[in-house]
Amino acid sequence: MIDIKWDSKFEIGHPRIDAEHRAFVDLIRAVSLEAERDCPKEKAMRLLLEVRKYAEFHFVSEENIMLDIGYPDYAEHREEHAWLLRRLEDEAHSYYTDSAPLEELAHFMFNWFALHTTTVDKKLVASIAAHEAAAKT
Ligand SMILES: [Fe+2]
């Protein structure tokens, strides 16, 4: 079983994005803890809804930053976000109707988060820093 918690390797140096990422990891951890406790399905579904809504809010806020700086990889990055939101909806449905394991869903979300944050989001933050540096000159 993997330990779902914040790690300094997820820190990408943008205070607001890092703060939102921390909250997202906390929610994924909460799903994992509910899975361990074998909580009622209705409760887990509410939590999965919270994860999805939080992810959607966070993605829109990242995408708005991208638009502000004229980020060249906007469409590609946005598609990664949209893919995850579609997948979360499908996975929540599978959990509810076919009893797909909740713990596996938590692992899937955490693995996606770890990869996305340390690659795609890191690239975005480098671009934000370059944009800010250029604005100062
Ligand atoms: Fe992102």
CSV table of N, CA and C and ligand atoms in Angstrom, one decimal:
chain,number,residue,atom,x,y,z
A,1,MET,N,0.8,-1.2,0.0
A,1,MET,CA,0.0,0.0,0.0
A,1,MET,C,0.9,1.3,0.0
A,2,ILE,N,0.5,2.2,-0.8
A,2,ILE,CA,1.4,3.4,-0.9
A,2,ILE,C,0.8,4.5,0.1
A,3,ASP,N,1.8,5.2,0.7
A,3,ASP,CA,1.4,6.2,1.6
A,3,ASP,C,1.0,7.5,0.9
A,4,ILE,N,-0.2,7.9,0.9
A,4,ILE,CA,-0.7,9.0,0.2
A,4,ILE,C,-0.5,10.3,1.1
A,5,LYS,N,0.5,11.0,0.8
A,5,LYS,CA,0.7,12.2,1.6
A,5,LYS,C,1.6,13.2,0.8
A,6,TRP,N,1.6,14.4,1.3
A,6,TRP,CA,2.4,15.5,0.6
A,6,TRP,C,3.9,15.1,0.8
A,7,ASP,N,4.7,15.5,-0.3
A,7,ASP,CA,6.1,15.2,-0.3
A,7,ASP,C,6.8,16.5,-0.9
A,8,SER,N,7.9,16.8,-0.4
A,8,SER,CA,8.6,18.0,-0.9
A,8,SER,C,8.8,18.0,-2.4
A,9,LYS,N,8.9,16.8,-3.0
A,9,LYS,CA,9.1,16.7,-4.4
A,9,LYS,C,7.9,17.3,-5.3
A,10,PHE,N,6.8,17.4,-4.6
A,10,PHE,CA,5.6,18.0,-5.3
A,10,PHE,C,5.7,19.5,-5.3
A,11,GLU,N,6.5,20.1,-4.5
A,11,GLU,CA,6.6,21.5,-4.4
A,11,GLU,C,7.2,22.1,-5.7
A,12,ILE,N,6.4,23.0,-6.3
A,12,ILE,CA,6.9,23.5,-7.6
A,12,ILE,C,7.3,25.0,-7.6
A,13,GLY,N,7.1,25.6,-6.4
A,13,GLY,CA,7.6,27.0,-6.3
A,13,GLY,C,6.6,28.1,-6.7
A,14,HIS,N,5.4,27.7,-6.8
A,14,HIS,CA,4.3,28.7,-7.0
A,14,HIS,C,3.4,28.6,-5.8
A,15,PRO,N,3.4,29.6,-4.9
A,15,PRO,CA,2.7,29.5,-3.6
A,15,PRO,C,1.2,29.1,-3.8
A,16,ARG,N,0.5,29.7,-4.7
A,16,ARG,CA,-0.9,29.4,-4.8
A,16,ARG,C,-1.1,28.0,-5.3
A,17,ILE,N,-0.4,27.7,-6.4
A,17,ILE,CA,-0.6,26.3,-7.0
A,17,ILE,C,-0.1,25.2,-6.0
A,18,ASP,N,0.9,25.5,-5.3
A,18,ASP,CA,1.4,24.5,-4.2
A,18,ASP,C,0.3,24.3,-3.2
A,19,ALA,N,-0.3,25.5,-2.7
A,19,ALA,CA,-1.3,25.4,-1.7
A,19,ALA,C,-2.5,24.5,-2.2
A,20,GLU,N,-2.9,24.8,-3.4
A,20,GLU,CA,-4.0,24.0,-3.9
A,20,GLU,C,-3.7,22.5,-4.1
A,21,HIS,N,-2.4,22.3,-4.5
A,21,HIS,CA,-2.0,20.9,-4.7
A,21,HIS,C,-2.0,20.2,-3.3
A,22,ARG,N,-1.6,20.9,-2.3
A,22,ARG,CA,-1.6,20.3,-0.9
A,22,ARG,C,-3.0,19.9,-0.5
A,23,ALA,N,-4.0,20.8,-0.8
A,23,ALA,CA,-5.4,20.5,-0.4
A,23,ALA,C,-5.9,19.3,-1.3
A,24,PHE,N,-5.4,19.2,-2.5
A,24,PHE,CA,-5.8,18.1,-3.4
A,24,PHE,C,-5.3,16.7,-2.8
A,25,VAL,N,-4.0,16.7,-2.4
A,25,VAL,CA,-3.4,15.5,-1.8
A,25,VAL,C,-4.2,15.1,-0.5
A,26,ASP,N,-4.6,16.1,0.3
A,26,ASP,CA,-5.3,15.8,1.5
A,26,ASP,C,-6.6,15.1,1.2
A,27,LEU,N,-7.3,15.6,0.1
A,27,LEU,CA,-8.6,15.0,-0.3
A,27,LEU,C,-8.3,13.5,-0.7
A,28,ILE,N,-7.3,13.3,-1.5
A,28,ILE,CA,-7.0,11.9,-2.0
A,28,ILE,C,-6.7,11.0,-0.8
A,29,ARG,N,-5.9,11.6,0.2
A,29,ARG,CA,-5.6,10.8,1.4
A,29,ARG,C,-6.9,10.5,2.1
A,30,ALA,N,-7.9,11.4,2.2
A,30,ALA,CA,-9.1,11.2,2.9
A,30,ALA,C,-9.9,10.0,2.2
A,31,VAL,N,-9.8,9.9,0.8
A,31,VAL,CA,-10.4,8.8,0.1
A,31,VAL,C,-9.8,7.5,0.5
A,32,SER,N,-8.5,7.5,0.6
A,32,SER,CA,-7.7,6.3,1.0
A,32,SER,C,-8.1,5.9,2.4
A,33,LEU,N,-8.2,6.8,3.3
A,33,LEU,CA,-8.6,6.5,4.7
A,33,LEU,C,-10.0,5.9,4.8
A,34,GLU,N,-10.9,6.5,4.0
A,34,GLU,CA,-12.3,6.0,4.0
A,34,GLU,C,-12.3,4.5,3.4
A,35,ALA,N,-11.5,4.3,2.4
A,35,ALA,CA,-11.4,3.0,1.8
A,35,ALA,C,-10.9,2.0,2.9
A,36,GLU,N,-9.9,2.3,3.7
A,36,GLU,CA,-9.4,1.5,4.7
A,36,GLU,C,-10.5,1.1,5.7
A,37,ARG,N,-11.4,2.2,6.0
A,37,ARG,CA,-12.4,2.0,7.0
A,37,ARG,C,-13.7,1.3,6.4
A,38,ASP,N,-13.6,1.1,5.1
A,38,ASP,CA,-14.7,0.4,4.5
A,38,ASP,C,-16.0,1.2,4.7
A,39,CYS,N,-16.0,2.5,4.4
A,39,CYS,CA,-17.1,3.4,4.7
A,39,CYS,C,-18.3,3.1,3.8
A,40,PRO,N,-19.5,3.6,4.2
A,40,PRO,CA,-20.6,3.4,3.3
A,40,PRO,C,-20.4,4.1,2.0
A,41,LYS,N,-21.0,3.5,1.0
A,41,LYS,CA,-20.8,4.0,-0.4
A,41,LYS,C,-21.3,5.4,-0.6
A,42,GLU,N,-22.4,5.8,0.1
A,42,GLU,CA,-22.9,7.1,-0.1
A,42,GLU,C,-21.9,8.2,0.4
A,43,LYS,N,-21.2,7.8,1.5
A,43,LYS,CA,-20.2,8.7,2.1
A,43,LYS,C,-19.0,8.9,1.1
A,44,ALA,N,-18.6,7.7,0.6
A,44,ALA,CA,-17.4,7.7,-0.3
A,44,ALA,C,-17.8,8.5,-1.6
A,45,MET,N,-19.0,8.4,-2.1
A,45,MET,CA,-19.4,9.1,-3.3
A,45,MET,C,-19.4,10.6,-3.0
A,46,ARG,N,-19.8,11.1,-1.8
A,46,ARG,CA,-19.8,12.5,-1.5
A,46,ARG,C,-18.3,13.0,-1.5
A,47,LEU,N,-17.5,12.2,-1.0
A,47,LEU,CA,-16.1,12.6,-1.0
A,47,LEU,C,-15.5,12.6,-2.4
A,48,LEU,N,-15.8,11.6,-3.2
A,48,LEU,CA,-15.3,11.6,-4.6
A,48,LEU,C,-15.9,12.8,-5.4
A,49,LEU,N,-17.1,13.2,-5.0
A,49,LEU,CA,-17.6,14.4,-5.6
A,49,LEU,C,-16.8,15.7,-5.2
A,50,GLU,N,-16.5,15.7,-3.9
A,50,GLU,CA,-15.6,16.8,-3.4
A,50,GLU,C,-14.3,16.8,-4.2
A,51,VAL,N,-13.7,15.7,-4.3
A,51,VAL,CA,-12.4,15.6,-5.0
A,51,VAL,C,-12.5,16.1,-6.4
A,52,ARG,N,-13.6,15.7,-7.1
A,52,ARG,CA,-13.8,16.1,-8.5
A,52,ARG,C,-14.0,17.6,-8.6
A,53,LYS,N,-14.9,18.1,-7.7
A,53,LYS,CA,-15.2,19.6,-7.8
A,53,LYS,C,-13.9,20.4,-7.4
A,54,TYR,N,-13.1,19.9,-6.5
A,54,TYR,CA,-11.9,20.6,-6.1
A,54,TYR,C,-10.9,20.6,-7.3
A,55,ALA,N,-10.8,19.4,-7.9
A,55,ALA,CA,-9.9,19.3,-9.0
A,55,ALA,C,-10.3,20.3,-10.2
A,56,GLU,N,-11.6,20.3,-10.4
A,56,GLU,CA,-12.1,21.2,-11.4
A,56,GLU,C,-11.8,22.7,-11.1
A,57,PHE,N,-12.1,23.1,-9.9
A,57,PHE,CA,-11.7,24.4,-9.5
A,57,PHE,C,-10.3,24.7,-9.7
A,58,HIS,N,-9.4,23.8,-9.2
A,58,HIS,CA,-8.0,24.0,-9.3
A,58,HIS,C,-7.5,24.1,-10.8
A,59,PHE,N,-8.1,23.2,-11.6
A,59,PHE,CA,-7.7,23.2,-13.0
A,59,PHE,C,-8.0,24.5,-13.7
A,60,VAL,N,-9.2,25.0,-13.4
A,60,VAL,CA,-9.7,26.3,-14.0
A,60,VAL,C,-8.7,27.4,-13.5
A,61,SER,N,-8.3,27.4,-12.2
A,61,SER,CA,-7.4,28.4,-11.8
A,61,SER,C,-6.0,28.3,-12.4
A,62,GLU,N,-5.5,27.1,-12.6
A,62,GLU,CA,-4.2,27.0,-13.4
A,62,GLU,C,-4.4,27.4,-14.8
A,63,GLU,N,-5.5,27.1,-15.4
A,63,GLU,CA,-5.8,27.4,-16.8
A,63,GLU,C,-5.9,29.0,-17.0
A,64,ASN,N,-6.5,29.6,-16.0
A,64,ASN,CA,-6.6,31.1,-16.1
A,64,ASN,C,-5.2,31.7,-16.0
A,65,ILE,N,-4.3,31.1,-15.2
A,65,ILE,CA,-2.9,31.7,-15.2
A,65,ILE,C,-2.3,31.5,-16.5
A,66,MET,N,-2.5,30.3,-17.1
A,66,MET,CA,-2.0,30.0,-18.5
A,66,MET,C,-2.5,31.1,-19.5
A,67,LEU,N,-3.7,31.4,-19.4
A,67,LEU,CA,-4.3,32.4,-20.4
A,67,LEU,C,-3.7,33.8,-20.1
A,68,ASP,N,-3.5,34.1,-18.8
A,68,ASP,CA,-2.9,35.4,-18.5
A,68,ASP,C,-1.5,35.6,-19.1
A,69,ILE,N,-0.7,34.5,-19.1
A,69,ILE,CA,0.7,34.6,-19.6
A,69,ILE,C,0.8,34.2,-21.1
A,70,GLY,N,-0.3,33.9,-21.7
A,70,GLY,CA,-0.2,33.5,-23.1
A,70,GLY,C,0.6,32.2,-23.3
A,71,TYR,N,0.3,31.2,-22.4
A,71,TYR,CA,1.1,30.0,-22.3
A,71,TYR,C,0.9,29.2,-23.6
A,72,PRO,N,2.0,28.8,-24.3
A,72,PRO,CA,1.9,28.1,-25.6
A,72,PRO,C,1.4,26.7,-25.5
A,73,ASP,N,1.5,26.0,-24.3
A,73,ASP,CA,1.1,24.6,-24.2
A,73,ASP,C,-0.3,24.5,-23.5
A,74,TYR,N,-1.0,25.6,-23.6
A,74,TYR,CA,-2.3,25.7,-22.9
A,74,TYR,C,-3.3,24.5,-23.3
A,75,ALA,N,-3.5,24.4,-24.6
A,75,ALA,CA,-4.4,23.4,-25.1
A,75,ALA,C,-4.1,22.0,-24.6
A,76,GLU,N,-2.8,21.6,-24.7
A,76,GLU,CA,-2.3,20.3,-24.3
A,76,GLU,C,-2.5,20.1,-22.8
A,77,HIS,N,-2.1,21.1,-22.0
A,77,HIS,CA,-2.2,21.0,-20.6
A,77,HIS,C,-3.7,20.9,-20.2
A,78,ARG,N,-4.5,21.7,-20.8
A,78,ARG,CA,-6.0,21.7,-20.5
A,78,ARG,C,-6.6,20.3,-20.8
A,79,GLU,N,-6.1,19.7,-21.9
A,79,GLU,CA,-6.6,18.4,-22.2
A,79,GLU,C,-6.3,17.4,-21.2
A,80,GLU,N,-5.1,17.5,-20.6
A,80,GLU,CA,-4.7,16.5,-19.5
A,80,GLU,C,-5.7,16.7,-18.3
A,81,HIS,N,-6.1,18.0,-18.0
A,81,HIS,CA,-7.0,18.2,-16.9
A,81,HIS,C,-8.4,17.6,-17.3
A,82,ALA,N,-8.8,17.9,-18.5
A,82,ALA,CA,-10.1,17.4,-18.9
A,82,ALA,C,-10.2,15.9,-18.9
A,83,TRP,N,-9.1,15.2,-19.3
A,83,TRP,CA,-9.0,13.8,-19.3
A,83,TRP,C,-9.2,13.3,-17.9
A,84,LEU,N,-8.5,13.9,-16.9
A,84,LEU,CA,-8.7,13.4,-15.5
A,84,LEU,C,-10.1,13.6,-15.0
A,85,LEU,N,-10.7,14.7,-15.3
A,85,LEU,CA,-12.1,14.9,-14.9
A,85,LEU,C,-13.0,13.9,-15.4
A,86,ARG,N,-12.8,13.5,-16.7
A,86,ARG,CA,-13.7,12.5,-17.3
A,86,ARG,C,-13.5,11.1,-16.6
A,87,ARG,N,-12.2,10.9,-16.4
A,87,ARG,CA,-11.8,9.6,-15.8
A,87,ARG,C,-12.4,9.5,-14.4
A,88,LEU,N,-12.3,10.6,-13.6
A,88,LEU,CA,-12.8,10.5,-12.3
A,88,LEU,C,-14.3,10.2,-12.2
A,89,GLU,N,-15.0,10.8,-13.2
A,89,GLU,CA,-16.4,10.5,-13.2
A,89,GLU,C,-16.7,9.0,-13.5
A,90,ASP,N,-15.9,8.5,-14.5
A,90,ASP,CA,-16.1,7.1,-14.9
A,90,ASP,C,-15.7,6.2,-13.7
A,91,GLU,N,-14.6,6.5,-13.0
A,91,GLU,CA,-14.2,5.7,-11.9
A,91,GLU,C,-15.1,5.7,-10.7
A,92,ALA,N,-15.7,6.9,-10.5
A,92,ALA,CA,-16.7,7.0,-9.4
A,92,ALA,C,-17.9,6.1,-9.7
A,93,HIS,N,-18.3,6.2,-11.0
A,93,HIS,CA,-19.4,5.4,-11.4
A,93,HIS,C,-19.1,3.9,-11.3
A,94,SER,N,-17.9,3.5,-11.6
A,94,SER,CA,-17.6,2.0,-11.5
A,94,SER,C,-17.5,1.6,-10.0
A,95,TYR,N,-17.1,2.5,-9.2
A,95,TYR,CA,-17.1,2.2,-7.7
A,95,TYR,C,-18.5,2.0,-7.2
A,96,TYR,N,-19.4,2.9,-7.7
A,96,TYR,CA,-20.8,2.9,-7.2
A,96,TYR,C,-21.6,1.7,-7.7
A,97,THR,N,-21.4,1.5,-9.0
A,97,THR,CA,-22.3,0.4,-9.6
A,97,THR,C,-21.6,-1.0,-9.6
A,98,ASP,N,-20.3,-1.0,-9.8
A,98,ASP,CA,-19.7,-2.4,-9.8
A,98,ASP,C,-18.7,-2.6,-8.7
A,99,SER,N,-18.8,-1.8,-7.6
A,99,SER,CA,-17.9,-1.9,-6.5
A,99,SER,C,-16.4,-2.1,-6.8
A,100,ALA,N,-16.0,-1.3,-7.8
A,100,ALA,CA,-14.5,-1.2,-8.1
A,100,ALA,C,-13.8,-0.7,-6.8
A,101,PRO,N,-12.7,-1.3,-6.5
A,101,PRO,CA,-12.0,-1.0,-5.2
A,101,PRO,C,-11.7,0.5,-5.1
A,102,LEU,N,-12.1,1.1,-3.9
A,102,LEU,CA,-11.9,2.5,-3.7
A,102,LEU,C,-10.4,2.8,-3.4
A,103,GLU,N,-9.7,1.9,-2.8
A,103,GLU,CA,-8.3,2.1,-2.6
A,103,GLU,C,-7.5,2.3,-3.9
A,104,GLU,N,-7.9,1.5,-4.9
A,104,GLU,CA,-7.2,1.6,-6.2
A,104,GLU,C,-7.5,2.9,-6.8
A,105,LEU,N,-8.7,3.4,-6.6
A,105,LEU,CA,-9.1,4.7,-7.2
A,105,LEU,C,-8.2,5.8,-6.5
A,106,ALA,N,-8.0,5.7,-5.2
A,106,ALA,CA,-7.1,6.7,-4.5
A,106,ALA,C,-5.7,6.6,-5.0
A,107,HIS,N,-5.2,5.4,-5.3
A,107,HIS,CA,-3.9,5.2,-5.8
A,107,HIS,C,-3.8,5.8,-7.2
A,108,PHE,N,-4.8,5.5,-8.0
A,108,PHE,CA,-4.8,6.1,-9.4
A,108,PHE,C,-4.7,7.6,-9.3
A,109,MET,N,-5.5,8.2,-8.5
A,109,MET,CA,-5.5,9.7,-8.4
A,109,MET,C,-4.2,10.2,-8.0
A,110,PHE,N,-3.6,9.5,-7.0
A,110,PHE,CA,-2.3,10.0,-6.4
A,110,PHE,C,-1.2,9.9,-7.5
A,111,ASN,N,-1.2,8.7,-8.2
A,111,ASN,CA,-0.2,8.5,-9.2
A,111,ASN,C,-0.3,9.6,-10.3
A,112,TRP,N,-1.5,9.9,-10.7
A,112,TRP,CA,-1.7,10.9,-11.7
A,112,TRP,C,-1.2,12.2,-11.2
A,113,PHE,N,-1.6,12.6,-10.0
A,113,PHE,CA,-1.2,13.8,-9.4
A,113,PHE,C,0.3,13.9,-9.4
A,114,ALA,N,1.0,12.9,-8.9
A,114,ALA,CA,2.5,12.9,-8.8
A,114,ALA,C,3.1,13.1,-10.1
A,115,LEU,N,2.7,12.4,-11.1
A,115,LEU,CA,3.3,12.6,-12.5
A,115,LEU,C,3.0,14.0,-13.1
A,116,HIS,N,1.7,14.3,-13.0
A,116,HIS,CA,1.3,15.6,-13.6
A,116,HIS,C,2.0,16.8,-13.0
A,117,THR,N,2.0,16.8,-11.7
A,117,THR,CA,2.6,17.9,-10.9
A,117,THR,C,4.1,18.1,-11.2
A,118,THR,N,4.8,16.9,-11.2
A,118,THR,CA,6.3,17.0,-11.4
A,118,THR,C,6.7,17.2,-12.8
A,119,THR,N,5.8,17.1,-13.7
A,119,THR,CA,6.2,17.3,-15.2
A,119,THR,C,5.5,18.5,-15.8
A,120,VAL,N,4.2,18.3,-16.0
A,120,VAL,CA,3.4,19.3,-16.7
A,120,VAL,C,3.3,20.6,-15.9
A,121,ASP,N,3.0,20.5,-14.6
A,121,ASP,CA,2.8,21.7,-13.8
A,121,ASP,C,4.1,22.4,-13.6
A,122,LYS,N,5.2,21.6,-13.5
A,122,LYS,CA,6.5,22.2,-13.2
A,122,LYS,C,6.9,23.0,-14.5
A,123,LYS,N,6.6,22.5,-15.6
A,123,LYS,CA,6.9,23.2,-16.9
A,123,LYS,C,6.1,24.6,-16.9
A,124,LEU,N,4.9,24.5,-16.5
A,124,LEU,CA,4.0,25.7,-16.4
A,124,LEU,C,4.7,26.8,-15.5
A,125,VAL,N,5.1,26.3,-14.3
A,125,VAL,CA,5.7,27.2,-13.3
A,125,VAL,C,7.0,27.9,-13.9
A,126,ALA,N,7.7,27.1,-14.6
A,126,ALA,CA,9.0,27.7,-15.2
A,126,ALA,C,8.6,28.8,-16.2
A,127,SER,N,7.5,28.6,-16.9
A,127,SER,CA,7.0,29.6,-17.9
A,127,SER,C,6.5,30.8,-17.2
A,128,ILE,N,5.8,30.6,-16.0
A,128,ILE,CA,5.3,31.8,-15.3
A,128,ILE,C,6.5,32.6,-14.8
A,129,ALA,N,7.5,31.9,-14.3
A,129,ALA,CA,8.7,32.6,-13.7
A,129,ALA,C,9.4,33.4,-14.9
A,130,ALA,N,9.5,32.8,-16.1
A,130,ALA,CA,10.1,33.5,-17.2
A,130,ALA,C,9.3,34.7,-17.6
A,131,HIS,N,8.0,34.5,-17.6
A,131,HIS,CA,7.0,35.6,-17.9
A,131,HIS,C,7.2,36.8,-16.9
A,132,GLU,N,7.3,36.4,-15.6
A,132,GLU,CA,7.5,37.5,-14.6
A,132,GLU,C,8.8,38.2,-14.7
A,133,ALA,N,9.9,37.4,-15.0
A,133,ALA,CA,11.2,38.0,-15.2
A,133,ALA,C,11.2,39.0,-16.4
A,134,ALA,N,10.5,38.6,-17.5
A,134,ALA,CA,10.5,39.4,-18.7
A,134,ALA,C,9.7,40.7,-18.4
A,135,ALA,N,8.7,40.6,-17.6
A,135,ALA,CA,7.9,41.8,-17.3
A,135,ALA,C,8.6,42.8,-16.5
A,136,LYS,N,9.7,42.3,-15.7
A,136,LYS,CA,10.4,43.2,-14.9
A,136,LYS,C,11.5,44.0,-15.6
A,137,THR,N,11.9,43.4,-16.8
A,137,THR,CA,12.9,44.1,-17.6
A,137,THR,C,12.4,45.2,-18.5
B,1,FE,FE,-2.0,21.1,-14.2
